Amino acid sequence: MKSDKIVIANWKMKLNLAQTVDLAKKIKTKFKNFNKGELAICPNFISLLEVGKILKDTNIALGAQDVFWEELGAYTGEISASMLVEAGCSYVIVGHSERRQFLMENYEMIHKEIKAVLAQEDLTPIVCIGENWEERKTDRRDFVLFDQLQQALSGLNIVGDQKIIIAYEPIWAIGSGTAIEPAEAEYAHKIIKLTLNDMFGMKTVDNNFKIIYGGSINSENVKGFTNLENMDGLLVGGASLDANEFYKVASAILK
Ligand code: 13P
């Protein structure tokens, strides 16, 4: 049976246009005969159209790194969900912790962004949640995850096959070089799953939600994440910036 897991590359603001195009081409070549699970790449905004052309006729989907909640209007610098669809995106990261940290995004904004994304038929939000080091150290993680999910998703009406991906990204693990212990990720994913079950019911959660992990995943530590419960895939930063490394990570998870 084909894996229903997903591996998503988040290239953040790490590459310019030429470097992005180069890496997208390398990834396209590397994954030429790869036909397992789902793959997506999220380059920066200015690269979306070019990367979209490269990924055309491949099994690799295009994603964006952010979205604004309004559709059209006087919102200088922003990009709407329908514009992302127009650019060929099937996924968009919403509320990444780096945006929460550097741009003061909060879950009220994230909630509006998710709503705008869900209004587009073929756009899936990748909603980022996760505790910081202080919260983990003081044993508040479960509450933080519960609270972030409530703020982000309360009151949303999930209809039909509309998909939502929850990315559990413990802030302290991102870019640190050390991923969380797999058992700890499994525990956090269970908390997320139970919270979602409570909010939307098990049937909807099984059908419409995926829970993925992000934070310092690489080809060495990925093996610990292959057989965890409630682990539907990965959101990969640094390790997705090299085609060979990304291939190793993706092929370990997507079988
Ligand atoms: P790293 O894999 O570089 O830690 O980044 C994770 C991340 O933030 C993905 O969104």
CSV table of C-alpha atoms and ligand atoms in Angstrom, one decimal:
chain,number,residue,atom,x,y,z
A,1,MET,CA,0.0,0.0,0.0
A,2,LYS,CA,1.3,3.4,-0.9
A,3,SER,CA,2.3,5.5,2.1
A,4,ASP,CA,-0.1,8.3,3.0
A,5,LYS,CA,2.6,10.2,4.8
A,6,ILE,CA,4.0,13.5,3.6
A,7,VAL,CA,7.4,15.1,3.7
A,8,ILE,CA,7.5,18.9,3.2
A,9,ALA,CA,10.6,21.0,2.6
A,10,ASN,CA,10.7,24.5,4.1
A,11,TRP,CA,13.4,26.5,2.4
A,12,LYS,CA,12.7,29.6,4.6
A,13,MET,CA,14.6,32.6,3.4
A,14,LYS,CA,17.8,30.6,2.9
A,15,LEU,CA,18.2,30.7,-0.9
A,16,ASN,CA,18.0,33.4,-3.5
A,17,LEU,CA,16.1,32.8,-6.8
A,18,ALA,CA,19.0,31.3,-8.7
A,19,GLN,CA,19.9,29.0,-5.8
A,20,THR,CA,16.2,28.0,-5.4
A,21,VAL,CA,15.9,27.2,-9.1
A,22,ASP,CA,19.1,25.2,-9.0
A,23,LEU,CA,18.0,23.1,-5.9
A,24,ALA,CA,14.5,22.5,-7.3
A,25,LYS,CA,16.1,21.1,-10.5
A,26,LYS,CA,18.4,18.9,-8.5
A,27,ILE,CA,15.5,17.6,-6.4
A,28,LYS,CA,13.4,17.0,-9.5
A,29,THR,CA,16.2,14.8,-10.9
A,30,LYS,CA,16.9,13.0,-7.7
A,31,PHE,CA,13.2,12.2,-7.1
A,32,LYS,CA,12.5,11.2,-10.8
A,33,ASN,CA,11.4,7.7,-10.1
A,34,PHE,CA,10.2,8.3,-6.6
A,35,ASN,CA,6.5,7.4,-6.3
A,36,LYS,CA,5.8,7.0,-2.6
A,37,GLY,CA,3.7,9.2,-0.3
A,38,GLU,CA,3.5,12.9,-0.8
A,39,LEU,CA,6.2,15.5,-1.2
A,40,ALA,CA,6.0,19.2,-1.2
A,41,ILE,CA,8.5,22.1,-1.5
A,42,CYS,CA,7.9,25.5,0.0
A,43,PRO,CA,10.3,28.1,-1.6
A,44,ASN,CA,10.1,31.9,-1.0
A,45,PHE,CA,7.4,33.9,-2.7
A,46,ILE,CA,9.4,35.2,-5.6
A,47,SER,CA,10.5,31.7,-6.6
A,48,LEU,CA,7.0,30.1,-6.6
A,49,LEU,CA,6.3,30.6,-10.3
A,50,GLU,CA,9.8,29.3,-11.4
A,51,VAL,CA,9.7,26.3,-9.1
A,52,GLY,CA,6.2,25.6,-10.2
A,53,LYS,CA,7.4,25.3,-13.8
A,54,ILE,CA,10.2,22.9,-12.7
A,55,LEU,CA,7.9,20.7,-10.7
A,56,LYS,CA,5.2,20.6,-13.4
A,57,ASP,CA,4.5,16.9,-14.3
A,58,THR,CA,6.3,15.6,-11.2
A,59,ASN,CA,4.9,14.1,-8.0
A,60,ILE,CA,6.2,17.0,-6.0
A,61,ALA,CA,3.7,19.6,-4.9
A,62,LEU,CA,4.4,23.3,-4.5
A,63,GLY,CA,3.8,25.2,-1.2
A,64,ALA,CA,4.2,28.7,0.1
A,65,GLN,CA,5.6,29.8,3.5
A,66,ASP,CA,2.9,32.3,4.5
A,67,VAL,CA,-0.4,33.8,3.6
A,68,PHE,CA,-2.6,36.8,4.5
A,69,TRP,CA,-6.2,36.4,5.5
A,70,GLU,CA,-7.8,38.9,3.3
A,71,GLU,CA,-8.6,38.2,-0.3
A,72,LEU,CA,-7.8,41.4,-2.1
A,73,GLY,CA,-7.3,45.0,-1.0
A,74,ALA,CA,-5.0,47.6,0.4
A,75,TYR,CA,-2.6,45.3,2.3
A,76,THR,CA,0.8,46.3,1.2
A,77,GLY,CA,3.2,43.4,1.0
A,78,GLU,CA,0.7,40.7,1.6
A,79,ILE,CA,-0.3,37.7,-0.6
A,80,SER,CA,-3.7,36.1,-0.4
A,81,ALA,CA,-4.7,32.4,-0.5
A,82,SER,CA,-6.3,32.7,-3.9
A,83,MET,CA,-3.1,34.3,-5.3
A,84,LEU,CA,-1.2,31.3,-4.0
A,85,VAL,CA,-3.5,28.9,-5.8
A,86,GLU,CA,-3.0,31.0,-8.9
A,87,ALA,CA,0.7,30.6,-8.5
A,88,GLY,CA,0.2,26.8,-8.4
A,89,CYS,CA,0.4,26.1,-4.6
A,90,SER,CA,-1.3,23.2,-3.0
A,91,TYR,CA,0.1,23.9,0.4
A,92,VAL,CA,0.9,26.8,2.6
A,93,ILE,CA,2.7,27.0,5.9
A,94,VAL,CA,0.7,29.0,8.5
A,95,GLY,CA,2.0,30.5,11.7
A,96,HIS,CA,5.6,29.2,11.6
A,97,SER,CA,7.3,30.0,14.9
A,98,GLU,CA,9.8,32.2,13.1
A,99,ARG,CA,6.9,34.4,12.1
A,100,ARG,CA,5.5,34.3,15.6
A,101,GLN,CA,8.9,35.3,16.9
A,102,PHE,CA,10.1,37.9,14.4
A,103,LEU,CA,6.8,39.3,13.0
A,104,MET,CA,4.6,39.1,16.1
A,105,GLU,CA,2.1,36.8,14.5
A,106,ASN,CA,-0.3,35.4,17.0
A,107,TYR,CA,-3.0,32.7,16.9
A,108,GLU,CA,-5.8,35.1,16.3
A,109,MET,CA,-4.0,36.0,13.0
A,110,ILE,CA,-3.2,32.4,12.4
A,111,HIS,CA,-6.9,31.5,12.8
A,112,LYS,CA,-7.9,34.0,10.2
A,113,GLU,CA,-5.2,32.7,7.8
A,114,ILE,CA,-6.4,29.1,8.2
A,115,LYS,CA,-10.0,30.2,7.5
A,116,ALA,CA,-8.8,32.0,4.3
A,117,VAL,CA,-6.9,29.0,3.2
A,118,LEU,CA,-9.8,26.6,3.8
A,119,ALA,CA,-12.0,28.8,1.7
A,120,GLN,CA,-9.8,27.7,-1.3
A,121,GLU,CA,-10.8,24.3,-2.5
A,122,ASP,CA,-7.4,23.0,-3.3
A,123,LEU,CA,-5.1,24.6,-0.8
A,124,THR,CA,-4.0,22.8,2.4
A,125,PRO,CA,-2.8,24.7,5.5
A,126,ILE,CA,0.3,23.4,7.3
A,127,VAL,CA,-0.5,24.9,10.8
A,128,CYS,CA,2.6,25.2,13.0
A,129,ILE,CA,2.4,24.7,16.7
A,130,GLY,CA,4.9,23.9,19.4
A,131,GLU,CA,6.2,25.0,22.8
A,132,ASN,CA,9.4,27.0,23.5
A,133,TRP,CA,12.1,25.8,25.8
A,134,GLU,CA,10.8,27.6,28.9
A,135,GLU,CA,7.4,26.0,28.4
A,136,ARG,CA,8.9,22.6,28.0
A,137,LYS,CA,11.2,23.0,31.0
A,138,THR,CA,8.3,24.0,33.2
A,139,ASP,CA,6.2,21.1,32.1
A,140,ARG,CA,3.6,23.3,30.3
A,141,ARG,CA,3.9,21.7,26.9
A,142,ASP,CA,0.6,19.8,26.9
A,143,PHE,CA,-1.3,22.9,27.9
A,144,VAL,CA,0.5,25.0,25.3
A,145,LEU,CA,-0.3,22.6,22.5
A,146,PHE,CA,-3.9,22.4,23.6
A,147,ASP,CA,-4.2,26.1,23.8
A,148,GLN,CA,-2.6,26.8,20.4
A,149,LEU,CA,-4.9,24.2,18.7
A,150,GLN,CA,-7.9,25.8,20.4
A,151,GLN,CA,-7.0,29.3,19.3
A,152,ALA,CA,-6.0,28.3,15.8
A,153,LEU,CA,-8.9,25.9,15.0
A,154,SER,CA,-11.9,26.6,17.2
A,155,GLY,CA,-15.1,27.2,15.3
A,156,LEU,CA,-13.7,26.0,12.0
A,157,ASN,CA,-16.1,24.1,9.9
A,158,ILE,CA,-14.2,21.3,8.2
A,159,VAL,CA,-16.2,20.0,5.3
A,160,GLY,CA,-15.8,17.2,2.8
A,161,ASP,CA,-12.2,16.2,2.2
A,162,GLN,CA,-10.6,19.5,3.2
A,163,LYS,CA,-7.2,18.6,4.6
A,164,ILE,CA,-5.4,20.3,7.5
A,165,ILE,CA,-1.8,19.4,8.4
A,166,ILE,CA,-0.7,20.2,11.9
A,167,ALA,CA,3.1,20.5,12.2
A,168,TYR,CA,4.4,20.0,15.7
A,169,GLU,CA,7.6,22.0,15.8
A,170,PRO,CA,9.1,22.4,19.3
A,171,ILE,CA,10.7,25.8,19.0
A,172,TRP,CA,13.8,24.8,20.9
A,173,ALA,CA,14.5,22.0,18.4
A,174,ILE,CA,14.3,24.1,15.2
A,175,GLY,CA,17.6,24.7,13.7
A,176,SER,CA,19.4,23.4,16.8
A,177,GLY,CA,20.9,20.4,15.2
A,178,THR,CA,19.3,18.2,17.7
A,179,ALA,CA,15.8,16.8,17.1
A,180,ILE,CA,13.5,15.9,19.9
A,181,GLU,CA,13.6,12.3,21.2
A,182,PRO,CA,11.2,10.2,19.0
A,183,ALA,CA,9.3,9.0,22.1
A,184,GLU,CA,8.8,12.7,23.1
A,185,ALA,CA,7.5,13.5,19.6
A,186,GLU,CA,5.2,10.5,19.8
A,187,TYR,CA,3.8,11.7,23.1
A,188,ALA,CA,3.3,15.3,21.8
A,189,HIS,CA,1.5,13.9,18.7
A,190,LYS,CA,-0.8,11.9,21.0
A,191,ILE,CA,-1.7,15.1,22.9
A,192,ILE,CA,-2.4,16.8,19.6
A,193,LYS,CA,-4.5,13.9,18.3
A,194,LEU,CA,-6.6,13.7,21.4
A,195,THR,CA,-7.2,17.5,21.4
A,196,LEU,CA,-8.3,17.3,17.7
A,197,ASN,CA,-10.5,14.3,18.4
A,198,ASP,CA,-12.1,16.3,21.2
A,199,MET,CA,-12.6,19.3,18.9
A,200,PHE,CA,-13.7,17.7,15.7
A,201,GLY,CA,-14.5,14.0,16.4
A,202,MET,CA,-12.4,11.0,15.6
A,203,LYS,CA,-13.9,10.5,12.1
A,204,THR,CA,-13.1,13.9,10.9
A,205,VAL,CA,-9.6,13.8,12.4
A,206,ASP,CA,-8.8,10.5,10.8
A,207,ASN,CA,-10.1,11.7,7.4
A,208,ASN,CA,-9.0,15.3,7.3
A,209,PHE,CA,-6.0,15.8,9.5
A,210,LYS,CA,-2.3,14.8,9.4
A,211,ILE,CA,0.1,15.5,12.2
A,212,ILE,CA,3.7,15.9,11.2
A,213,TYR,CA,6.9,16.7,13.0
A,214,GLY,CA,9.5,19.4,12.3
A,215,GLY,CA,12.8,20.4,14.0
A,216,SER,CA,16.3,19.4,13.1
A,217,ILE,CA,15.4,16.3,11.2
A,218,ASN,CA,18.3,14.9,9.1
A,219,SER,CA,19.3,11.6,7.5
A,220,GLU,CA,20.9,10.4,10.7
A,221,ASN,CA,18.1,10.9,13.2
A,222,VAL,CA,15.2,10.3,10.8
A,223,LYS,CA,15.3,6.6,11.4
A,224,GLY,CA,13.8,7.1,14.9
A,225,PHE,CA,10.8,8.8,13.4
A,226,THR,CA,9.8,6.1,10.9
A,227,ASN,CA,7.4,4.0,13.0
A,228,LEU,CA,5.9,6.3,15.5
A,229,GLU,CA,2.2,6.4,16.2
A,230,ASN,CA,0.3,9.4,14.9
A,231,MET,CA,3.3,10.5,12.9
A,232,ASP,CA,2.1,11.3,9.4
A,233,GLY,CA,5.3,12.9,8.1
A,234,LEU,CA,7.9,15.7,8.5
A,235,LEU,CA,8.5,19.3,7.9
A,236,VAL,CA,12.1,19.6,7.1
A,237,GLY,CA,14.2,22.8,7.1
A,238,GLY,CA,18.0,22.6,6.9
A,239,ALA,CA,18.2,19.0,5.6
A,240,SER,CA,15.9,19.9,2.7
A,241,LEU,CA,18.6,22.3,1.3
A,242,ASP,CA,20.6,19.5,-0.2
A,243,ALA,CA,19.0,17.2,-2.7
A,244,ASN,CA,20.8,14.1,-1.6
A,245,GLU,CA,20.1,14.7,2.1
A,246,PHE,CA,16.5,15.5,1.5
A,247,TYR,CA,16.2,12.3,-0.6
A,248,LYS,CA,17.5,10.2,2.3
A,249,VAL,CA,15.1,11.8,4.7
A,250,ALA,CA,12.1,11.5,2.5
A,251,SER,CA,12.9,7.9,1.5
A,252,ALA,CA,13.3,6.9,5.1
A,253,ILE,CA,9.7,8.1,5.9
A,254,LEU,CA,7.8,7.5,2.7
A,255,LYS,CA,7.8,3.8,2.0
B,1,13P,P1,15.2,22.7,10.7
B,1,13P,O1,14.9,21.4,10.1
B,1,13P,O2,16.2,23.5,10.0
B,1,13P,O3,15.4,22.6,12.2
B,1,13P,O4,13.8,23.6,10.6
B,1,13P,C1,12.6,23.0,10.9
B,1,13P,C2,11.6,24.0,10.5
B,1,13P,O5,11.4,25.0,11.1
B,1,13P,C3,10.7,23.6,9.4
B,1,13P,O6,9.6,24.4,9.3
